[in-house]
Coordinates of C-alpha atoms in Angstrom, one line a residue:
M1 CA 0.1 0.5 -0.3
P2 CA 1.1 3.6 -0.3
R3 CA 3.0 5.1 2.6
I4 CA 1.1 7.2 4.7
P5 CA 2.7 10.8 5.4
P6 CA 3.0 12.3 9.1
L7 CA -0.7 12.3 10.5
F8 CA -1.2 15.6 12.2
V9 CA -2.7 14.6 15.6
N10 CA -3.5 16.9 18.8
E11 CA -1.6 19.7 16.9
N12 CA 2.0 16.9 16.7
F13 CA 2.8 14.7 13.9
I14 CA 3.1 11.3 14.2
T15 CA 5.8 10.0 12.0
N16 CA 6.3 6.3 13.7
S17 CA 4.5 3.8 11.8
A18 CA 3.8 1.7 15.5
E19 CA 2.3 4.9 16.6
K20 CA 0.6 5.8 13.3
A21 CA -1.4 2.1 13.5
E22 CA -2.5 2.6 17.3
T23 CA -3.3 6.2 16.1
F24 CA -5.2 4.9 13.2
N25 CA -7.1 1.8 15.1
N26 CA -8.3 4.2 18.2
Y27 CA -10.0 6.6 15.6
F28 CA -11.4 4.0 13.5
A29 CA -12.9 2.2 16.9
S30 CA -14.0 5.5 18.4
Q31 CA -16.5 5.7 15.3
C32 CA -17.5 1.7 16.1
S33 CA -19.5 3.6 19.5
P34 CA -23.3 3.7 19.6
I35 CA -25.0 7.0 19.5
L36 CA -26.3 7.7 23.6
N37 CA -29.4 9.3 23.6
N38 CA -32.5 8.6 25.8
S39 CA -34.6 6.3 23.2
Q40 CA -35.8 2.6 24.3
L41 CA -36.8 0.0 22.1
P42 CA -41.2 0.2 20.7
D43 CA -42.8 -2.8 21.7
L44 CA -42.5 -5.5 19.4
F45 CA -44.7 -6.1 16.5
F46 CA -44.3 -8.7 13.2
H47 CA -43.9 -7.5 9.4
T48 CA -45.0 -11.0 8.5
N49 CA -46.4 -14.4 9.4
S50 CA -43.4 -16.0 8.3
R51 CA -40.6 -17.4 10.9
L52 CA -37.0 -18.2 10.0
S53 CA -35.4 -20.1 12.3
N54 CA -33.1 -22.4 10.8
I55 CA -30.9 -22.6 7.8
E56 CA -29.4 -25.8 6.4
I57 CA -25.9 -26.3 4.8
T58 CA -24.5 -29.2 2.4
A59 CA -21.1 -30.5 1.8
T60 CA -22.1 -29.8 -2.3
E61 CA -22.8 -25.9 -1.5
I62 CA -19.4 -26.0 0.1
N63 CA -17.5 -27.3 -3.0
E64 CA -19.8 -24.8 -4.7
I65 CA -18.4 -21.6 -3.0
I66 CA -14.5 -22.9 -2.6
A67 CA -14.8 -23.3 -6.2
G68 CA -15.7 -20.0 -6.9
L69 CA -12.9 -18.1 -4.2
N70 CA -11.1 -15.5 -5.7
V71 CA -7.0 -15.7 -5.2
N72 CA -6.8 -12.1 -5.2
K73 CA -8.8 -11.4 -2.0
A74 CA -6.2 -11.4 1.0
H75 CA -7.0 -13.2 4.0
G76 CA -7.3 -11.8 7.9
P77 CA -5.9 -12.2 11.0
D78 CA -5.7 -16.4 11.1
N79 CA -3.3 -16.5 7.9
I80 CA -5.7 -18.8 5.7
S81 CA -5.3 -17.7 2.5
V82 CA -7.9 -18.6 -0.3
N83 CA -4.9 -20.5 -2.7
M84 CA -4.3 -22.6 0.6
I85 CA -8.1 -23.3 0.7
K86 CA -8.2 -24.1 -2.2
L87 CA -5.2 -26.7 -2.9
C88 CA -7.4 -29.1 -0.2
G89 CA -10.4 -28.8 -2.3
E90 CA -12.9 -30.9 -1.8
T91 CA -11.1 -32.5 1.3
L92 CA -12.5 -29.5 3.3
C93 CA -16.0 -29.9 2.5
V94 CA -16.8 -32.5 5.4
P95 CA -14.9 -30.9 8.4
L96 CA -16.6 -27.6 7.4
K97 CA -19.8 -28.6 7.2
I98 CA -19.2 -30.4 10.4
I99 CA -17.8 -26.3 12.1
F100 CA -21.3 -24.8 10.0
D101 CA -23.3 -27.4 11.1
N102 CA -22.1 -26.9 14.8
I103 CA -22.0 -23.2 14.3
L104 CA -26.2 -23.4 13.8
D105 CA -26.9 -25.1 16.3
T106 CA -25.2 -23.6 19.0
G107 CA -25.7 -20.0 18.0
I108 CA -22.5 -19.6 18.6
F109 CA -19.8 -17.4 16.1
P110 CA -16.2 -18.6 16.6
N111 CA -14.5 -15.3 18.2
Q112 CA -11.5 -15.8 16.1
W113 CA -13.6 -15.2 13.1
K114 CA -15.1 -11.4 14.6
E115 CA -11.1 -10.4 14.6
A116 CA -10.2 -7.9 11.8
N117 CA -6.9 -6.8 9.9
V118 CA -7.6 -3.1 9.4
T119 CA -5.9 -0.8 6.3
P120 CA -6.5 2.8 6.1
V121 CA -6.9 3.7 3.1
H122 CA -6.9 7.6 1.6
K123 CA -10.1 9.2 0.8
K124 CA -9.6 13.0 0.1
N125 CA -7.9 15.9 0.9
D126 CA -5.3 16.2 2.9
K127 CA -3.3 13.0 4.0
Q128 CA -2.1 14.0 7.5
L129 CA -5.5 14.4 9.0
I130 CA -6.5 11.2 10.3
T131 CA -10.4 12.4 9.3
N132 CA -9.9 11.8 5.5
Y133 CA -8.7 8.0 5.6
R134 CA -11.8 4.8 6.1
P135 CA -10.9 1.4 7.2
I136 CA -11.2 -1.9 4.6
S137 CA -11.1 -4.7 7.1
L138 CA -10.0 -7.8 6.4
L139 CA -11.4 -10.5 8.1
P140 CA -11.2 -14.6 8.0
I141 CA -12.1 -16.5 4.5
F142 CA -13.7 -19.6 6.2
A143 CA -16.1 -16.6 8.4
K144 CA -17.5 -14.8 5.1
M145 CA -18.0 -19.0 3.2
F146 CA -20.0 -19.1 6.2
E147 CA -22.0 -15.5 5.5
I148 CA -22.4 -16.5 2.2
F149 CA -24.8 -19.2 3.2
L150 CA -26.2 -16.6 6.3
F151 CA -26.6 -13.9 3.2
K152 CA -28.4 -16.4 0.8
N153 CA -31.2 -17.9 2.9
L154 CA -32.2 -14.6 4.7
Y155 CA -32.6 -12.8 1.6
N156 CA -34.5 -15.3 0.0
Y157 CA -36.5 -14.8 3.0
L158 CA -36.9 -11.1 3.3
I159 CA -37.5 -10.8 -0.1
S160 CA -39.8 -13.8 -1.0
N161 CA -41.8 -12.1 1.7
N162 CA -42.0 -8.8 0.6
L163 CA -39.8 -7.6 4.1
I164 CA -37.2 -5.1 1.9
T165 CA -38.7 -1.6 0.4
E166 CA -38.5 -1.8 -3.3
N167 CA -36.9 1.6 -3.0
Q168 CA -34.1 0.5 -1.5
S169 CA -31.4 0.0 -4.3
G170 CA -28.0 -0.8 -2.5
F171 CA -26.3 -3.5 -2.4
R172 CA -28.8 -5.7 -3.5
P173 CA -28.2 -8.1 -6.4
G174 CA -29.2 -7.2 -10.2
D175 CA -30.2 -3.6 -9.1
S176 CA -28.1 -0.4 -8.6
V177 CA -27.4 3.9 -8.3
T178 CA -27.6 3.5 -12.1
N179 CA -31.1 2.2 -12.3
Q180 CA -32.2 4.3 -9.1
L181 CA -30.9 7.2 -11.3
L182 CA -32.5 6.5 -14.2
S183 CA -35.9 6.0 -12.1
M184 CA -35.8 9.1 -10.7
V185 CA -34.9 10.8 -14.2
N186 CA -37.5 8.4 -15.2
D187 CA -40.1 10.4 -13.1
I188 CA -39.2 14.1 -13.5
H189 CA -39.2 13.8 -16.8
V190 CA -43.2 12.4 -16.1
A191 CA -43.6 14.9 -14.0
F192 CA -42.9 17.7 -16.8
D193 CA -45.1 16.1 -19.2
N194 CA -48.0 17.0 -16.5
K195 CA -49.3 20.5 -17.2
D196 CA -49.9 20.6 -13.9
C197 CA -46.5 20.4 -12.3
L198 CA -44.9 23.6 -11.7
E199 CA -41.4 22.2 -10.8
V200 CA -39.8 19.4 -9.0
R201 CA -37.9 19.8 -5.4
S202 CA -35.7 17.3 -4.0
V203 CA -33.8 17.1 -0.7
Y204 CA -31.2 14.9 -0.8
L205 CA -29.5 13.5 2.8
D206 CA -26.2 11.5 3.8
M207 CA -26.5 9.3 7.3
S208 CA -22.8 9.8 8.9
K209 CA -20.8 6.9 9.9
A210 CA -23.9 5.3 9.2
F211 CA -22.5 1.4 9.5
D212 CA -20.6 2.1 12.1
K213 CA -23.2 3.3 14.3
V214 CA -25.8 0.5 13.9
W215 CA -26.9 -0.3 17.2
H216 CA -27.1 -3.9 18.0
E217 CA -30.0 -4.0 20.6
G218 CA -32.6 -2.6 17.9
L219 CA -30.9 -4.7 15.1
I220 CA -31.7 -7.3 17.0
F221 CA -35.3 -6.3 17.1
K222 CA -35.5 -5.4 13.7
L223 CA -34.4 -8.9 13.3
K224 CA -36.9 -10.2 15.7
Q225 CA -39.9 -8.1 13.5
N226 CA -39.1 -9.7 10.5
G227 CA -39.2 -13.1 12.0
I228 CA -36.0 -14.2 12.4
Q229 CA -36.2 -16.1 15.3
G230 CA -34.9 -19.3 17.3
K231 CA -31.0 -20.6 17.2
L232 CA -31.0 -18.4 14.0
L233 CA -31.3 -15.0 16.3
S234 CA -29.8 -16.4 18.9
L235 CA -26.5 -16.4 16.3
F236 CA -27.2 -13.1 15.3
Q237 CA -26.5 -11.8 18.6
N238 CA -23.2 -13.9 19.0
Y239 CA -22.5 -12.5 15.5
L240 CA -22.8 -9.1 16.5
C241 CA -21.2 -8.9 20.0
N242 CA -17.4 -9.5 21.1
R243 CA -15.8 -8.4 17.9
K244 CA -12.3 -6.9 17.5
Q245 CA -10.2 -5.3 15.3
R246 CA -6.2 -4.3 14.4
V247 CA -4.4 -1.8 12.4
L248 CA -1.6 -3.2 9.8
L249 CA 0.4 -0.4 8.4
N250 CA 4.3 -1.2 7.2
G251 CA 4.7 -4.3 9.1
F252 CA 3.5 -3.4 12.2
N253 CA 0.1 -4.2 14.2
S254 CA -2.0 -2.0 16.8
R255 CA -3.2 -3.7 20.1
W256 CA -6.6 -5.5 19.6
E257 CA -9.7 -2.6 19.8
S258 CA -13.6 -3.6 20.5
I259 CA -16.0 -2.6 18.5
Q260 CA -18.8 -1.4 20.2
S261 CA -22.2 -0.9 17.4
G262 CA -22.2 -0.9 13.6
V263 CA -21.9 -3.9 11.4
P264 CA -18.6 -5.6 10.1
Q265 CA -17.2 -3.4 7.5
G266 CA -15.6 -6.0 4.4
S267 CA -18.4 -8.6 5.4
V268 CA -21.0 -10.4 3.4
L269 CA -23.3 -10.0 5.7
G270 CA -23.0 -6.7 6.8
P271 CA -24.5 -4.5 4.4
L272 CA -28.0 -7.0 4.4
L273 CA -27.4 -6.5 8.2
F274 CA -27.6 -2.4 7.7
L275 CA -30.6 -2.8 5.1
I276 CA -32.8 -4.3 7.6
Y277 CA -31.4 -1.7 9.8
I278 CA -32.8 1.6 7.6
N279 CA -35.6 -0.3 5.7
D280 CA -38.4 1.3 7.9
L281 CA -37.3 4.9 7.8
E282 CA -39.6 5.5 4.9
A283 CA -42.5 4.5 7.0
G284 CA -44.9 8.2 7.1
I285 CA -42.9 9.7 4.8
K286 CA -45.5 11.7 2.0
S287 CA -43.0 12.4 -0.6
S288 CA -41.5 10.0 -3.3
V289 CA -38.3 8.5 -1.4
K290 CA -35.2 6.7 -2.8
F291 CA -32.7 4.6 -1.0
F292 CA -29.1 4.3 -2.6
A293 CA -27.9 2.1 1.1
D294 CA -27.2 4.9 3.6
D295 CA -27.9 8.0 1.3
T296 CA -31.8 8.6 0.8
S297 CA -33.6 11.0 -1.7
L298 CA -36.5 12.7 -1.2
F299 CA -38.5 14.2 -4.2
S300 CA -41.8 16.1 -4.4
I301 CA -43.8 17.4 -7.4
V302 CA -45.2 21.2 -7.3
R303 CA -48.4 21.5 -7.8
D304 CA -48.4 23.6 -4.7
P305 CA -46.1 25.4 -3.1
V306 CA -47.1 25.1 0.0
I307 CA -48.2 21.9 0.6
T308 CA -44.9 20.8 -1.1
A309 CA -43.2 22.6 1.1
D310 CA -45.8 21.6 4.2
E311 CA -45.4 18.1 3.1
L312 CA -41.1 17.7 2.8
N313 CA -40.6 19.5 6.3
H314 CA -42.7 16.9 7.7
D315 CA -40.8 14.0 5.9
L316 CA -37.4 15.9 7.1
G317 CA -39.3 15.8 10.6
K318 CA -40.6 11.8 10.6
I319 CA -36.2 11.3 9.5
S320 CA -35.2 12.9 12.6
I321 CA -37.5 11.2 15.3
W322 CA -36.2 7.8 13.3
A323 CA -32.7 8.9 13.8
H324 CA -33.2 9.5 17.5
Q325 CA -35.3 6.5 18.1
W326 CA -32.5 4.2 16.4
K327 CA -29.4 6.1 17.2
M328 CA -28.3 7.4 14.0
S329 CA -27.6 10.3 12.9
F330 CA -27.4 12.6 9.4
N331 CA -24.5 15.3 8.3
P332 CA -25.9 18.7 8.8
L333 CA -25.6 19.4 4.9
I334 CA -28.7 18.8 3.5
H335 CA -28.8 19.5 -0.5
L336 CA -32.3 20.9 -1.9
N337 CA -32.5 21.1 -5.2
K338 CA -35.6 22.9 -7.6
L339 CA -35.9 21.5 -11.1
K340 CA -38.0 23.7 -13.2
K341 CA -39.6 22.8 -16.6

């Protein structure tokens, strides 16, 4: 990776690679702490009569995943590489099935699989400011293989029961930000063809540290609402707790730091869990709404400017209430666009 220049932290320059690793790790771990407020979990009600409490894994499916592994993917802290796994090939299928079945039966996700090696990657602007870096997490390959089964079964269950909003385009197979933008542009052009339409107003919102701030207790509550129960629910609870990370930098590694909130970055399952967490953000919204992961777009066809302004203000208020309830926050900068014919 490119060498990182001296970091400017607390009016001091940090030049030593070991100190940089510790500094990065402390900063990244501090972002993974829940927002503290007085919100409590609401009363539980179910979104569906369906239930998912267990999944089945076959040796054949494990073999197919091994065959499809990308040898260019980096490994996690256990130092077991994709090449090593592919070298063993089919001989791993039965032992892995025993391990996977034991995880499903006990509801306990191995602690070693909860550990991540983190690499700082520069995002933008001044390279000496630690806030301009984002973490890239590398997890054990076996953990990601197991997560593929969890993802496939959970995603199919959610989709078959219409539990993920169609307004969400992020992390959905076959969907993309391009599809979402085309849909929005089409809606705007259709609105302009309507003689009663004066203009279209849109508001764009961005969550602050969204993936890092997911409240674990709230996420488990929402999994319950979606009919996840029994050993599978216990597994998700265990999967989220006791996670740790360390930063590797220029041959040095930091100490391990605990993660208190968020969905695991770099994991197969994390993005889907995030979608479940924010899925009810659209509840009670009067404007048209589109999501791409943590980016939210509201737009309204203006026939009466006063009514449109009231609706957009109402929606921003609902989003603010949602953010407080689920211990999330939105960046203060809100983009408001007015598109005229």
